[in-house]
C-alpha positions as CSV (number, residue, x, y, z in Angstrom):
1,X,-23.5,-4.1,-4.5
2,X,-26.6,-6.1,-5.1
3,X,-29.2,-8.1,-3.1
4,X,-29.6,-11.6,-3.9
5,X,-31.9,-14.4,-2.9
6,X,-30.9,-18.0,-1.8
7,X,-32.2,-21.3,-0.2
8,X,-31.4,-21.7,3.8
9,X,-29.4,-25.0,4.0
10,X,-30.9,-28.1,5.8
11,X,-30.7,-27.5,9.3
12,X,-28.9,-24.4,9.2
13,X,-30.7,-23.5,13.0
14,X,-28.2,-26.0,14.3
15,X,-25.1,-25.4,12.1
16,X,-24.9,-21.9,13.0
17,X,-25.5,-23.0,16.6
18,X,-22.8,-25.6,16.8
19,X,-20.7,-22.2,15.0
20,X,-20.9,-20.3,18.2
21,X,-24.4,-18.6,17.6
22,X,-25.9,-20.4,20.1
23,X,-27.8,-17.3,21.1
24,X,-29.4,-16.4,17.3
25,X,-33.4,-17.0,18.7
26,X,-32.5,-15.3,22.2
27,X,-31.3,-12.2,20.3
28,X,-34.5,-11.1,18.6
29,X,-37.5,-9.6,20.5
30,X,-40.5,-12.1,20.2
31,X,-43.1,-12.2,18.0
32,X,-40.9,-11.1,14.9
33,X,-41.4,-13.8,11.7
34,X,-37.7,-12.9,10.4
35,X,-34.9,-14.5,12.1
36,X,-32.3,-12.9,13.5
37,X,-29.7,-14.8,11.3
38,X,-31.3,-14.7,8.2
39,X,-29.6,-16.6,5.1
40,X,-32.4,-17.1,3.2
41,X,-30.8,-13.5,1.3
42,X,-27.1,-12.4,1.1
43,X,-25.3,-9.3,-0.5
44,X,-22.9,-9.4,-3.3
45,X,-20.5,-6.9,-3.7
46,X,-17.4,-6.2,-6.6
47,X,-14.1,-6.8,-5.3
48,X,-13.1,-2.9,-6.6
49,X,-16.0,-1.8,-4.1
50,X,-14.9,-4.0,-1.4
51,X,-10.9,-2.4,-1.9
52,X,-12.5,1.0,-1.7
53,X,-14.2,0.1,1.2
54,X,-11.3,-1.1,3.2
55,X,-9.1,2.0,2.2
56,X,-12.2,3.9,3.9
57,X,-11.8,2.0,6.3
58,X,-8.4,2.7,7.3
59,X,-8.9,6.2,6.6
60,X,-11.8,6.5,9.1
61,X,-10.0,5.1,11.7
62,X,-6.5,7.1,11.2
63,X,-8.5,9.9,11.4
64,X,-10.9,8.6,14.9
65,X,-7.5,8.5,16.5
66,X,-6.1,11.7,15.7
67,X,-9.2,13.1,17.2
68,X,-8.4,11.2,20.4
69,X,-5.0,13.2,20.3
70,X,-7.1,16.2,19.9
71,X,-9.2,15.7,22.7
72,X,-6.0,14.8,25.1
73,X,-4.5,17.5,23.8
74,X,-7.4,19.7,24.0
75,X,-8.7,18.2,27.8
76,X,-12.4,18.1,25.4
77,X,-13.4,15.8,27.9
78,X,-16.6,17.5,28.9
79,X,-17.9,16.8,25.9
80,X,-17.7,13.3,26.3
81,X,-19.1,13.4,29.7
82,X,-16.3,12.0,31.2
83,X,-16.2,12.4,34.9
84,X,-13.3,15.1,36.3
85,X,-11.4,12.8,38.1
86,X,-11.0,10.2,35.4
87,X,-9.8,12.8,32.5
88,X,-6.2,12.4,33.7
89,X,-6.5,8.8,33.8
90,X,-7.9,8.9,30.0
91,X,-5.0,11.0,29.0
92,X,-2.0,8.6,30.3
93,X,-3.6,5.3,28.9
94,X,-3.3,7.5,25.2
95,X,-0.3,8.4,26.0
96,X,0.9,4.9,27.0
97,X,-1.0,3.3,23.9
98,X,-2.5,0.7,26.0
99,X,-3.1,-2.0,23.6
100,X,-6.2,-2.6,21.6
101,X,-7.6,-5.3,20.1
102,X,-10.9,-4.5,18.0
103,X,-13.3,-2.1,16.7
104,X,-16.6,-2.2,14.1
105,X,-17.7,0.8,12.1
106,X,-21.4,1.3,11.4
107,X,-21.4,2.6,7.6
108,X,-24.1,3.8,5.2
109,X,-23.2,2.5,1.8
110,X,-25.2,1.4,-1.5
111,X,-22.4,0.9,-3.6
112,X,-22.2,3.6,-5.6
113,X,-20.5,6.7,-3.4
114,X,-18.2,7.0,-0.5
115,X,-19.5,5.2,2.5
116,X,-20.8,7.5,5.2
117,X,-19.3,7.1,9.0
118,X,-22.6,6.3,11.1
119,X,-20.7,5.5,14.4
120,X,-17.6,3.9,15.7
121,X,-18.6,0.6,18.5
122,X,-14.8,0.8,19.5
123,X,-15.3,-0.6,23.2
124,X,-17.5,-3.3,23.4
125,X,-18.4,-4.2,19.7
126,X,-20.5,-7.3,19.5
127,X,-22.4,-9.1,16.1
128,X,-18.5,-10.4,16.4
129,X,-19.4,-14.8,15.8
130,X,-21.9,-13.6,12.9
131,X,-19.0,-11.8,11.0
132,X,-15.8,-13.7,11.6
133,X,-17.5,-17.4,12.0
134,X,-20.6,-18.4,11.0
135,X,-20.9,-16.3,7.7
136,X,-17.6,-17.3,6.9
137,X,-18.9,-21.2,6.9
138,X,-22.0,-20.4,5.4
139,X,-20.0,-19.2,2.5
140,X,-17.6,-22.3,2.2
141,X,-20.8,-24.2,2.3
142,X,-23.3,-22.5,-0.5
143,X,-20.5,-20.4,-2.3
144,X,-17.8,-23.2,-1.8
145,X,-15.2,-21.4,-4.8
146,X,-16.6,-17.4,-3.5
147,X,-14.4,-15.2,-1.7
148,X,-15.9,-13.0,1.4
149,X,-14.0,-9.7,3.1
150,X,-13.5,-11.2,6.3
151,X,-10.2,-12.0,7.9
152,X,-11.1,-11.7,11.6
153,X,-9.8,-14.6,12.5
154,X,-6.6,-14.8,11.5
155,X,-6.0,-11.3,12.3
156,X,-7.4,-11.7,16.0
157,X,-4.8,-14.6,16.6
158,X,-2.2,-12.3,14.7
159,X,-3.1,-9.5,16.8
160,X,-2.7,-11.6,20.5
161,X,0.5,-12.8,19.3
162,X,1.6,-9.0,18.8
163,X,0.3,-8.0,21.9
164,X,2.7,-6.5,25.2
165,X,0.7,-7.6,28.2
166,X,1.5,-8.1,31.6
167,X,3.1,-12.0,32.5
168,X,-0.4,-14.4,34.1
169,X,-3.6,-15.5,32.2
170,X,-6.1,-12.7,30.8
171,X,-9.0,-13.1,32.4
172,X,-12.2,-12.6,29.9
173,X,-14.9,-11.2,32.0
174,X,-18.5,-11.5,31.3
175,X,-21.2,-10.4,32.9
176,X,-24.3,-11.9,34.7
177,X,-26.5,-9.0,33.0
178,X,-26.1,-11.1,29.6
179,X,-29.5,-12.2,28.9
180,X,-29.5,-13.3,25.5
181,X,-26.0,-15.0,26.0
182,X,-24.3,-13.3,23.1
183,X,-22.0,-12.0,25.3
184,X,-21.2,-15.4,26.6
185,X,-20.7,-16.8,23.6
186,X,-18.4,-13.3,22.1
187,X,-16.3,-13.7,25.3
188,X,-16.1,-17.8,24.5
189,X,-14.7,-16.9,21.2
190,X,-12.4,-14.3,21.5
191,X,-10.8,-16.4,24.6
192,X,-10.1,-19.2,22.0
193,X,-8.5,-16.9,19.6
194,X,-6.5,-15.7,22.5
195,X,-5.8,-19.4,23.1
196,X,-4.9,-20.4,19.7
197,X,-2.4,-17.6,20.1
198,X,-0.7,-19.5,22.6
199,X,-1.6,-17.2,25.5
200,X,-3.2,-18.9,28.9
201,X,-6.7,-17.3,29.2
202,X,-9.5,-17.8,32.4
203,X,-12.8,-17.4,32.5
204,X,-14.6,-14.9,35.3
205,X,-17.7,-12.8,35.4
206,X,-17.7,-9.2,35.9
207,X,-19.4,-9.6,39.2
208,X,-17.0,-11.9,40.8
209,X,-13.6,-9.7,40.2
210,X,-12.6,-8.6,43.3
211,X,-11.1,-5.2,44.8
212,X,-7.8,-6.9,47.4
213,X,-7.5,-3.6,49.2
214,X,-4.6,-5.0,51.5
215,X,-2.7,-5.7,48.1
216,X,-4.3,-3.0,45.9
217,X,-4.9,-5.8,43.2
218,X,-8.1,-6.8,41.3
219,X,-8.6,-10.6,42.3
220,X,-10.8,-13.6,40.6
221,X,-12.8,-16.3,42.7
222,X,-9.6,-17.9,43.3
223,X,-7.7,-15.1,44.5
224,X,-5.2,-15.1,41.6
225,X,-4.1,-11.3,40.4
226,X,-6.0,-10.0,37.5
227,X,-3.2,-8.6,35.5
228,X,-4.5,-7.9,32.3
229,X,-8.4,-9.0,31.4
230,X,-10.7,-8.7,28.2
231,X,-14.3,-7.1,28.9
232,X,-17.7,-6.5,27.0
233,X,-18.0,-4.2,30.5
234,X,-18.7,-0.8,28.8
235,X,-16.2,1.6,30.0
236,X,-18.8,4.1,31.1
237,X,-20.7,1.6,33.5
238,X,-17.5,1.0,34.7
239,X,-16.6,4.6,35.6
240,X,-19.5,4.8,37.2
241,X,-19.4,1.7,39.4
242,X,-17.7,1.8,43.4
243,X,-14.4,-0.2,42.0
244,X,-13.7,2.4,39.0
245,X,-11.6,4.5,40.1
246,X,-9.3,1.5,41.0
247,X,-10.2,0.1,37.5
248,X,-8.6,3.4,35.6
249,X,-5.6,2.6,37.1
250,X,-4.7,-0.7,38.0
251,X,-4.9,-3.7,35.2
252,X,-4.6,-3.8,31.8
253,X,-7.9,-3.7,30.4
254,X,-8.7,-4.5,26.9
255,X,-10.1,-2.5,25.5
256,X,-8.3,0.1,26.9
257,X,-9.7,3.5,29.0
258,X,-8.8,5.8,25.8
259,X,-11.6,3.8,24.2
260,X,-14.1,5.8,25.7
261,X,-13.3,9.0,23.1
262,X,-13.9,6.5,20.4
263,X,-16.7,4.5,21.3
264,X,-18.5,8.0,22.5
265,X,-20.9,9.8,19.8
266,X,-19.2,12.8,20.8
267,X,-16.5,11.8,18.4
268,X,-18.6,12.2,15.6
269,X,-19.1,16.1,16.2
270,X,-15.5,16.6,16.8
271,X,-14.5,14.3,13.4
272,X,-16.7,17.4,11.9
273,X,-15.1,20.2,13.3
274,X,-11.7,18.7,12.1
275,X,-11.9,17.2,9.3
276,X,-15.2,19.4,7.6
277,X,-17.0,18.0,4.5
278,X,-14.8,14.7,4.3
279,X,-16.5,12.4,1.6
280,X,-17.2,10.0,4.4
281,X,-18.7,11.5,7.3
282,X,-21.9,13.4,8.2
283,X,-22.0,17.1,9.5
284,X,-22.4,16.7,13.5
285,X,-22.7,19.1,16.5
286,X,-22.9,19.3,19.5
287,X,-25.2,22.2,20.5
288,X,-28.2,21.3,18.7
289,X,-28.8,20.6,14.4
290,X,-27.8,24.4,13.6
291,X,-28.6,24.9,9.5
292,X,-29.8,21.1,9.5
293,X,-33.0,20.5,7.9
294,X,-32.9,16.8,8.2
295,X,-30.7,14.9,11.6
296,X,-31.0,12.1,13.8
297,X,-30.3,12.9,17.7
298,X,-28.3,10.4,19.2
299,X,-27.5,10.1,22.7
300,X,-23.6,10.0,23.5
301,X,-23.8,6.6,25.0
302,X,-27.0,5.1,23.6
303,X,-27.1,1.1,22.5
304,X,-29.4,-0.7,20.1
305,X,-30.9,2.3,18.3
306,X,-32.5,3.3,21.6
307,X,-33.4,7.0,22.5
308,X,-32.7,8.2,18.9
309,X,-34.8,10.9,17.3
310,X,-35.3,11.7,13.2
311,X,-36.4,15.0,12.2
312,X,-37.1,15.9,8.7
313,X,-39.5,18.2,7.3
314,X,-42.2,15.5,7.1
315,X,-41.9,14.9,10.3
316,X,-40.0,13.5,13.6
317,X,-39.7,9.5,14.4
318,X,-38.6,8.4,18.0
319,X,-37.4,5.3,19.2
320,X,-37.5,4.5,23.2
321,X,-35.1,3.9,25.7
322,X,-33.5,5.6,28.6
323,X,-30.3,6.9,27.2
324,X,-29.5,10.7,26.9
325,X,-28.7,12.1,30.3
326,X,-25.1,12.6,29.5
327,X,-26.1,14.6,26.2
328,X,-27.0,14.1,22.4
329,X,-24.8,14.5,19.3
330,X,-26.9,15.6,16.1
331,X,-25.3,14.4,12.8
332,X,-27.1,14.9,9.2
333,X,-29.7,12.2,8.0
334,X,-29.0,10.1,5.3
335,X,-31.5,7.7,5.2
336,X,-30.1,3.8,5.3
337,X,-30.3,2.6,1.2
338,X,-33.3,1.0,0.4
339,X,-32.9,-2.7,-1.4
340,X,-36.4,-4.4,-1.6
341,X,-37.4,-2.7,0.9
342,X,-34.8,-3.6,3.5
343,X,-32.1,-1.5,4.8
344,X,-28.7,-2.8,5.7
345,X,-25.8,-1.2,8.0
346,X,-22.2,-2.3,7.2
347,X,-20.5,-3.5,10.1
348,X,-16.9,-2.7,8.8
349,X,-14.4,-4.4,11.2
350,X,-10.9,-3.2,12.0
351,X,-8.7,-5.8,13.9
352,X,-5.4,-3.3,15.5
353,X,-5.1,-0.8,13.1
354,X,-6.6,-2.7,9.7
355,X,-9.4,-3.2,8.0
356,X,-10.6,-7.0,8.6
357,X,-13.8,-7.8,7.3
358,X,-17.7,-7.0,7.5
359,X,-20.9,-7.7,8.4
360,X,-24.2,-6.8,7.8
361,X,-27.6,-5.8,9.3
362,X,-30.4,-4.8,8.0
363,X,-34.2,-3.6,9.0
364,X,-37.3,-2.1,7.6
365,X,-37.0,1.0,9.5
366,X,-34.6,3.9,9.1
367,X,-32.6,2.5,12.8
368,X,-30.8,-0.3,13.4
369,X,-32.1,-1.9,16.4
370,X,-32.4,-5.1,18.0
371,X,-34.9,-6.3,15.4
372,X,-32.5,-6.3,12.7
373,X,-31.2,-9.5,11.2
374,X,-27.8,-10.8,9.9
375,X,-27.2,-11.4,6.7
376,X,-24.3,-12.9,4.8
377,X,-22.2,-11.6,1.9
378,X,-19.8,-12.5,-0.4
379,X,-17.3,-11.1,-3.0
380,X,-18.2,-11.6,-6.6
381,X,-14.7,-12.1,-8.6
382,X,-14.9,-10.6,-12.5
């Protein structure tokens, strides 16, 4: 794994734009000089570490949903915060395997140990365009004869096809929150994977699905039935909006309620407690840093490196937000791996129940936030 330097191509603002990633300058907070897609630099990796990495991978994410069958089995769901009267619900979408579509890991790796489990985005994963799209073309266009770990696209379309879902459209639901219009454009492309699927898709914003009482149905503008729809809605805004306890149980939502084990920083704590000293995780508890000389704080349902909190014995960083109410996992530092003085995150993808592909961010500072950028990568063949 090495950091390399390249030339941008000619007009690359609108290539990537005409890609899908129409919403690259909206994504980064002002005033920053780096752009949020950033090609100017890729990694390289060796096609033995990019194997290893996918059997990790698979690994991690056999192991994320035996933990959900713990906590089922268990009824852990205090830990997770999840409100009493929606634990049932949680339990029989599990037990029904309501189908799922797509997940990212967040990984510490430098290429030369196991990669180290930072979190699991498992509900409403985004930085989706970037990976499967527009690095992809990037690479057909200044690496024309490289290879790349990415098949997200083809296993998204795979994945549609192998879908059960109820007989009408799915409804992709955005929301009028979506500033930047990353969501927009995430929902635009997953709809057209769906399409090239050969499943009927509509479009509909969160805030115009209706509740049909006199039918007990979720309804769009039009009044059709919402049978099954796609959402970047986090489950726990939904939980905790008027229509969510008709939401739990009426629909097929992708992704599905049991999401909210994995996409909850609680998991990490309990991946601890079961599966102690793996080679790819970090100690994590629940009840505070215990024997921990160096951990981050994360809030259960934080976003964008917000509320988080580094102590080490030189000292404690913060980052701001407003996250934390429903509790704080604390997992072992490990600072991110320093390459010229940036710090990447993998993005590890797993499309169903496979490793797809990967992305990567990277900062100056020990979190991930919104000021990261993009950056390519590519496979370097012996």
């Amino acid at each position: 794994m090495r950091r390399e330097h390249g030339t941008p191509r000619d007009g690359w603002e609108k290539t990537i734009e005409s890609q899908g990633l129409a919403y690259h300058r909206a994504a980064h907070p002002e005033g920053l000089t780096r752009p949020y897609w950033d090609e100017s630099i890729h990694y390289v990796f060796s096609l033995e570490e990019v194997e290893e990495l996918e059997e990790q991978v698979e690994e991690l994410h056999g192991m994320c949903l035996r933990a959900v069958e713990h906590v089922v089995s268990t009824g852990r769901y205090a830990d997770f915060a999840i409100p009493s009267w929606a634990q049932g619900d949680v339990a029989r979408s599990w037990e029904r395997r309501d189908p799922h579509l797509y997940a990212r890991f967040d990984l510490r790796y430098d290429g030369t140990g196991p990669a180290k489990l930072l979190e699991y985005n498992a509900d409403t994963p985004t930085s989706l365009v970037e990976s499967s799209v527009a690095q992809w073309f990037w690479l057909k266009d200044v690496h024309p004869d490289g290879d790349q770990w990415n098949s997200i696209h083809e296993r998204l379309i795979d994945r549609w096809r192998e879908l059960t879902l109820p007989t009408g459209p799915i409804h992709f639901a955005w929301t009028n929150m979506d500033e930047t219009g990353e969501e927009a454009m995430t929902l635009a492309y997953l709809q057209e994977t769906a399409e090239q699927a050969g499943l009927s898709t509509v479009a509909v914003a969160m805030e115009d699905i209706g509740w049909d009482e006199l039918n007990r149905r979720f309804v769009d503008v039009e009044e059709r039935m919402i049978r099954s729809a796609f959402k970047l809605y986090p489950w726990e805004w939904m939980l905790a909006d008027p229509f969510g306890r008709h939401a739990v149980r009426h629909a097929t939502w992708i992704e599905p309620l049991w999401k909210t084990l994995l996409s909850n920083k609680a998991l990490l704590a309990v991946l601890w407690e079961l599966y102690p000293d793996h080679p790819n995780l970090l100690p994590a508890y629940l009840d505070g840093p215990r024997n921990l000389d160096s951990y981050i704080a994360k809030p259960l349902l934080g976003r964008e490196g917000a509320s988080m909190r580094i102590v080490t014995p030189d000292g404690t960083q913060e980052t701001p937000g407003s996250y934390g109410q429903e509790g704080y996992v604390f997992q072992g530092f490990d600072a991110l791996p320093d390459f010229e003085g940036e710090r990447p995150v993998l993005g590890a993808w797993v499309i169903a129940d496979e490793a797809a592909g990967l992305g990567i961010r990277e900062t100056t500072g020990l979190i991930t936030d919104d000021t990261s950028s993009f950056v390519p990568h590519r496979i370097e063949h012996p």
